[in-house]
Amino acid sequence: EPEVTQTPSHQVTQMGQEVILRCVPISNHLYFYWYRQILGQKVEFLVSFYNNEISEKSEIFDDQFSVERPDGSNFTLKIRSTKLEDSAMYFCASTGTGGAYNSPLHFGNGTRLTVT
Amino acid sequence: AQSVTQPDIHITVSEGASLELRCNYSYGATPYLFWYVQSPGQGLQLLLKYFSGDTLVQGIKGFEAEFKRSQSSFNLRKPSVHWSDAAEYFCAVRYNNNDMRFGAGTRLTVKP
C-alpha cells in the first residue's frame, strides 16, 4: 500500500538555524498538509497546500514557516530561524484525488525536531 | 467555534475487557468524522471514518464507532481489547474547509 514518507526521522538543530523537513506524499494525491505535535499535546494543523499554493494555514504558521513542492514529488516544510518552542513531532499528510471533505488524510511517521 | 473534545486523557482497561473512547464535536452541521491511532514513535493510522448513512461504522483491528447526532458524539468501541491496542487514540473532524482538527487524544493502557 502506498505510504507517505518523511525524512529525517529525527533532526537536532541549534536555535536560530534553518531546518527543512522533507516529505514524499502518496503519488496520485493532490492535497498536502503539515501538522505538528508538541510532546504530550494534541496534533495541531499548520498548513494545507494544493495546486502549488497554500490553501489554509493556522495561526501557528507564521512568517518563519514556509512550504514548497519543488519537484512534483517532494513536499517540504522550512523553518527559517528555529526557536526552542519549535521542538515537536512534525507530520506530513496527503489526501487523495479531489480532496473531498470525506477523504481521510494519510500520515507519514513524522520527523522529530529537537531545537537546542 | 468548531471543536473536538476527548474527555478522557488516559484510560486503563484489562486485556479482554471492552473499551469505549469518547469523542464529542461542536459544529452546526454534520462533520466528517475519523478515528486515528498512534503507536509510540509512529505516525497516525486511520482506524475508521464516518461520512453519512449507517451511523455504526466498522474499522480495522476490530474497532467500531457510532455517530449520534443528538449527542454530537462519535465514540470508539472495541468488544475485547488486546495488549497490542495500547496506544494513543485521536478523534478528528473535517468540516467544510480544508483542514482536519484533532482532539487532544486518549492514551489507552492495557493491563495483562
Short mmCIF file of C-alpha atoms in Angstrom, two decimals:
data_model
loop_
_atom_site.label_atom_id
_atom_site.label_comp_id
_atom_site.label_asym_id
_atom_site.label_seq_id
_atom_site.Cartn_x
_atom_site.Cartn_y
_atom_site.Cartn_z
CA GLU A 1 0.00 0.00 0.00
CA PRO A 2 1.40 3.44 -0.87
CA GLU A 3 2.78 5.42 2.05
CA VAL A 4 3.70 8.96 2.94
CA THR A 5 7.40 9.02 3.76
CA GLN A 6 9.21 11.62 5.83
CA THR A 7 12.88 12.29 6.27
CA PRO A 8 14.75 12.53 8.51
CA SER A 9 13.07 10.67 11.34
CA HIS A 10 14.89 12.83 13.87
CA GLN A 11 16.59 16.19 13.43
CA VAL A 12 18.52 18.11 16.02
CA THR A 13 19.32 21.75 15.38
CA GLN A 14 20.51 24.79 17.25
CA MET A 15 18.25 27.71 17.99
CA GLY A 16 18.28 30.23 15.18
CA GLN A 17 19.22 27.72 12.50
CA GLU A 18 17.13 26.93 9.46
CA VAL A 19 15.69 23.44 9.04
CA ILE A 20 13.96 21.75 6.15
CA LEU A 21 11.70 18.80 6.81
CA ARG A 22 11.04 16.61 3.82
CA CYS A 23 8.03 14.58 2.80
CA VAL A 24 7.11 12.44 -0.17
CA PRO A 25 3.31 12.25 -0.34
CA ILE A 26 1.43 9.42 -1.99
CA SER A 27 1.99 9.82 -5.69
CA ASN A 28 -1.52 10.47 -7.00
CA HIS A 29 -2.60 12.69 -4.11
CA LEU A 30 -3.34 16.32 -4.69
CA TYR A 31 -3.68 17.88 -1.23
CA PHE A 32 -0.79 18.08 1.20
CA TYR A 33 -0.60 19.04 4.84
CA TRP A 34 1.76 19.66 7.70
CA TYR A 35 0.78 19.08 11.31
CA ARG A 36 2.81 19.25 14.46
CA GLN A 37 2.56 17.58 17.84
CA ILE A 38 4.42 19.05 20.76
CA LEU A 39 5.35 16.29 23.19
CA GLY A 40 2.33 15.22 25.19
CA GLN A 41 -0.01 17.58 23.41
CA LYS A 42 -2.58 17.38 20.65
CA VAL A 43 -1.92 17.20 16.93
CA GLU A 44 -2.18 20.74 15.53
CA PHE A 45 -2.84 21.81 11.98
CA LEU A 46 -0.17 24.00 10.40
CA VAL A 47 -0.88 24.33 6.69
CA SER A 48 -2.54 22.78 3.68
CA PHE A 49 -1.28 23.02 0.12
CA TYR A 50 -2.99 22.47 -3.19
CA ASN A 51 -2.17 23.35 -6.77
CA ASN A 52 1.20 24.76 -5.78
CA GLU A 53 -0.11 27.20 -3.27
CA ILE A 54 -1.19 27.38 0.34
CA SER A 55 -4.91 26.71 0.78
CA GLU A 56 -5.22 27.22 4.52
CA LYS A 57 -2.87 27.98 7.35
CA SER A 58 -3.25 28.21 11.08
CA GLU A 59 -2.11 30.96 13.40
CA ILE A 60 0.90 28.79 14.25
CA PHE A 61 2.15 29.04 10.67
CA ASP A 62 3.76 32.44 10.91
CA ASP A 63 6.35 34.11 8.71
CA GLN A 64 9.15 31.85 9.84
CA PHE A 65 7.42 28.86 8.22
CA SER A 66 7.19 28.13 4.53
CA VAL A 67 6.23 25.18 2.37
CA GLU A 68 7.26 24.18 -1.08
CA ARG A 69 6.73 21.45 -3.61
CA PRO A 70 9.97 21.85 -5.50
CA ASP A 71 9.91 18.96 -7.93
CA GLY A 72 6.47 17.38 -8.17
CA SER A 73 7.21 14.64 -5.65
CA ASN A 74 8.68 16.23 -2.53
CA PHE A 75 6.78 18.49 -0.16
CA THR A 76 8.95 20.44 2.26
CA LEU A 77 8.43 22.47 5.41
CA LYS A 78 11.07 25.08 6.14
CA ILE A 79 11.51 26.78 9.46
CA ARG A 80 13.66 29.84 8.86
CA SER A 81 15.03 30.53 12.33
CA THR A 82 14.18 27.83 14.80
CA LYS A 83 13.10 28.54 18.36
CA LEU A 84 13.11 26.22 21.33
CA GLU A 85 9.33 26.03 21.18
CA ASP A 86 9.50 24.62 17.66
CA SER A 87 10.63 21.32 19.15
CA ALA A 88 7.89 18.89 18.22
CA MET A 89 6.98 15.96 16.02
CA TYR A 90 6.07 17.21 12.56
CA PHE A 91 3.70 15.10 10.48
CA CYS A 92 3.18 15.34 6.77
CA ALA A 93 -0.11 14.12 5.30
CA SER A 94 -1.73 13.84 1.93
CA THR A 95 -5.18 13.08 0.69
CA GLY A 96 -6.48 11.61 -2.46
CA THR A 97 -7.98 12.76 -5.66
CA GLY A 98 -10.41 15.62 -5.39
CA GLY A 99 -9.55 16.40 -1.78
CA ALA A 100 -13.15 15.83 -0.80
CA TYR A 101 -14.03 16.63 2.78
CA ASN A 102 -14.75 12.99 3.44
CA SER A 103 -11.28 11.91 2.34
CA PRO A 104 -9.11 10.71 5.17
CA LEU A 105 -5.60 12.04 5.47
CA HIS A 106 -2.73 9.61 5.13
CA PHE A 107 0.06 10.46 7.52
CA GLY A 108 3.77 9.84 7.49
CA ASN A 109 5.62 8.58 10.56
CA GLY A 110 6.79 12.07 11.41
CA THR A 111 10.04 13.93 11.93
CA ARG A 112 11.01 14.65 15.49
CA LEU A 113 12.61 18.09 15.60
CA THR A 114 14.69 18.96 18.62
CA VAL A 115 15.87 22.55 18.95
CA THR A 116 18.68 23.07 21.46
CA ALA B 1 -16.45 27.61 17.32
CA GLN B 2 -15.58 24.31 15.80
CA SER B 3 -14.01 21.94 18.29
CA VAL B 4 -13.34 18.32 19.09
CA THR B 5 -13.32 17.08 22.65
CA GLN B 6 -11.96 13.85 24.01
CA PRO B 7 -12.91 13.97 27.69
CA ASP B 8 -10.67 11.12 28.82
CA ILE B 9 -6.93 11.81 28.81
CA HIS B 10 -5.97 8.32 29.94
CA ILE B 11 -7.90 5.06 30.17
CA THR B 12 -6.73 1.73 31.56
CA VAL B 13 -8.53 -1.49 30.74
CA SER B 14 -7.74 -5.14 31.27
CA GLU B 15 -6.93 -7.32 28.32
CA GLY B 16 -10.12 -8.92 27.06
CA ALA B 17 -12.34 -6.21 28.50
CA SER B 18 -14.50 -3.96 26.38
CA LEU B 19 -13.45 -0.43 25.51
CA GLU B 20 -15.22 2.82 24.76
CA LEU B 21 -13.37 6.04 23.98
CA ARG B 22 -15.44 9.18 23.93
CA CYS B 23 -15.42 11.95 21.34
CA ASN B 24 -17.68 14.97 21.09
CA TYR B 25 -17.69 17.61 18.40
CA SER B 26 -19.10 21.06 18.21
CA TYR B 27 -20.44 22.16 14.86
CA GLY B 28 -23.70 23.28 13.32
CA ALA B 29 -23.83 20.65 10.62
CA THR B 30 -22.71 17.05 10.40
CA PRO B 31 -18.96 16.94 10.05
CA TYR B 32 -16.89 14.16 8.60
CA LEU B 33 -15.54 12.09 11.48
CA PHE B 34 -12.44 9.97 11.85
CA TRP B 35 -10.57 7.98 14.45
CA TYR B 36 -6.81 7.63 14.21
CA VAL B 37 -4.41 5.57 16.33
CA GLN B 38 -0.82 6.46 17.12
CA SER B 39 1.54 3.85 18.49
CA PRO B 40 4.65 5.12 20.28
CA GLY B 41 7.07 6.68 17.85
CA GLN B 42 4.76 6.09 14.93
CA GLY B 43 2.57 8.16 12.68
CA LEU B 44 -1.19 8.34 12.65
CA GLN B 45 -3.06 5.37 11.27
CA LEU B 46 -6.69 5.66 10.20
CA LEU B 47 -8.99 3.29 12.10
CA LEU B 48 -12.33 4.29 10.62
CA LYS B 49 -14.37 7.13 9.21
CA TYR B 50 -17.96 8.33 9.06
CA PHE B 51 -19.46 10.42 6.29
CA SER B 52 -23.16 9.63 6.14
CA GLY B 53 -25.60 6.74 6.13
CA ASP B 54 -25.34 3.95 8.67
CA THR B 55 -24.36 5.53 11.96
CA LEU B 56 -22.40 2.49 13.09
CA VAL B 57 -19.16 2.17 11.18
CA GLN B 58 -16.67 -0.67 11.24
CA GLY B 59 -12.96 -0.12 11.11
CA ILE B 60 -9.72 -2.03 11.15
CA LYS B 61 -8.41 -4.08 14.07
CA GLY B 62 -11.94 -4.88 15.30
CA PHE B 63 -12.86 -1.29 16.15
CA GLU B 64 -16.22 0.32 15.52
CA ALA B 65 -17.69 3.74 16.18
CA GLU B 66 -21.20 5.08 16.44
CA PHE B 67 -22.28 8.53 15.33
CA LYS B 68 -25.01 10.01 17.50
CA ARG B 69 -26.26 13.32 16.16
CA SER B 70 -28.39 14.05 19.23
CA GLN B 71 -25.33 13.81 21.46
CA SER B 72 -22.80 15.24 18.98
CA SER B 73 -20.72 12.18 19.69
CA PHE B 74 -18.64 9.67 17.79
CA ASN B 75 -17.43 7.16 20.37
CA LEU B 76 -14.97 4.43 19.51
CA ARG B 77 -15.59 0.91 20.78
CA LYS B 78 -13.99 -2.50 20.82
CA PRO B 79 -15.61 -5.55 22.42
CA SER B 80 -12.38 -7.18 23.58
CA VAL B 81 -9.13 -5.29 23.92
CA HIS B 82 -5.77 -6.84 23.07
CA TRP B 83 -2.44 -5.81 24.59
CA SER B 84 -1.37 -4.54 21.17
CA ASP B 85 -4.16 -1.95 21.27
CA ALA B 86 -2.20 0.11 23.79
CA ALA B 87 -1.64 3.42 22.00
CA GLU B 88 -2.88 6.99 21.73
CA TYR B 89 -6.24 7.43 20.03
CA PHE B 90 -7.30 10.61 18.30
CA CYS B 91 -10.73 11.64 17.18
CA ALA B 92 -10.72 14.04 14.25
CA VAL B 93 -13.24 16.03 12.30
CA ARG B 94 -13.11 17.59 8.88
CA TYR B 95 -15.51 20.41 8.19
CA ASN B 96 -16.36 22.33 5.06
CA ASN B 97 -12.89 23.70 4.80
CA ASN B 98 -9.61 22.18 4.10
CA ASP B 99 -8.08 21.14 7.36
CA MET B 100 -8.70 18.32 9.80
CA ARG B 101 -8.96 19.11 13.51
CA PHE B 102 -7.88 16.65 16.16
CA GLY B 103 -8.96 16.09 19.71
CA ALA B 104 -6.38 16.08 22.47
CA GLY B 105 -6.13 12.30 22.37
CA THR B 106 -6.82 9.47 24.79
CA ARG B 107 -3.98 7.27 25.90
CA LEU B 108 -5.00 3.64 26.30
CA THR B 109 -3.13 1.35 28.68
CA VAL B 110 -3.93 -2.36 28.61
CA LYS B 111 -3.35 -4.39 31.77
CA PRO B 112 -2.45 -8.06 31.41
#
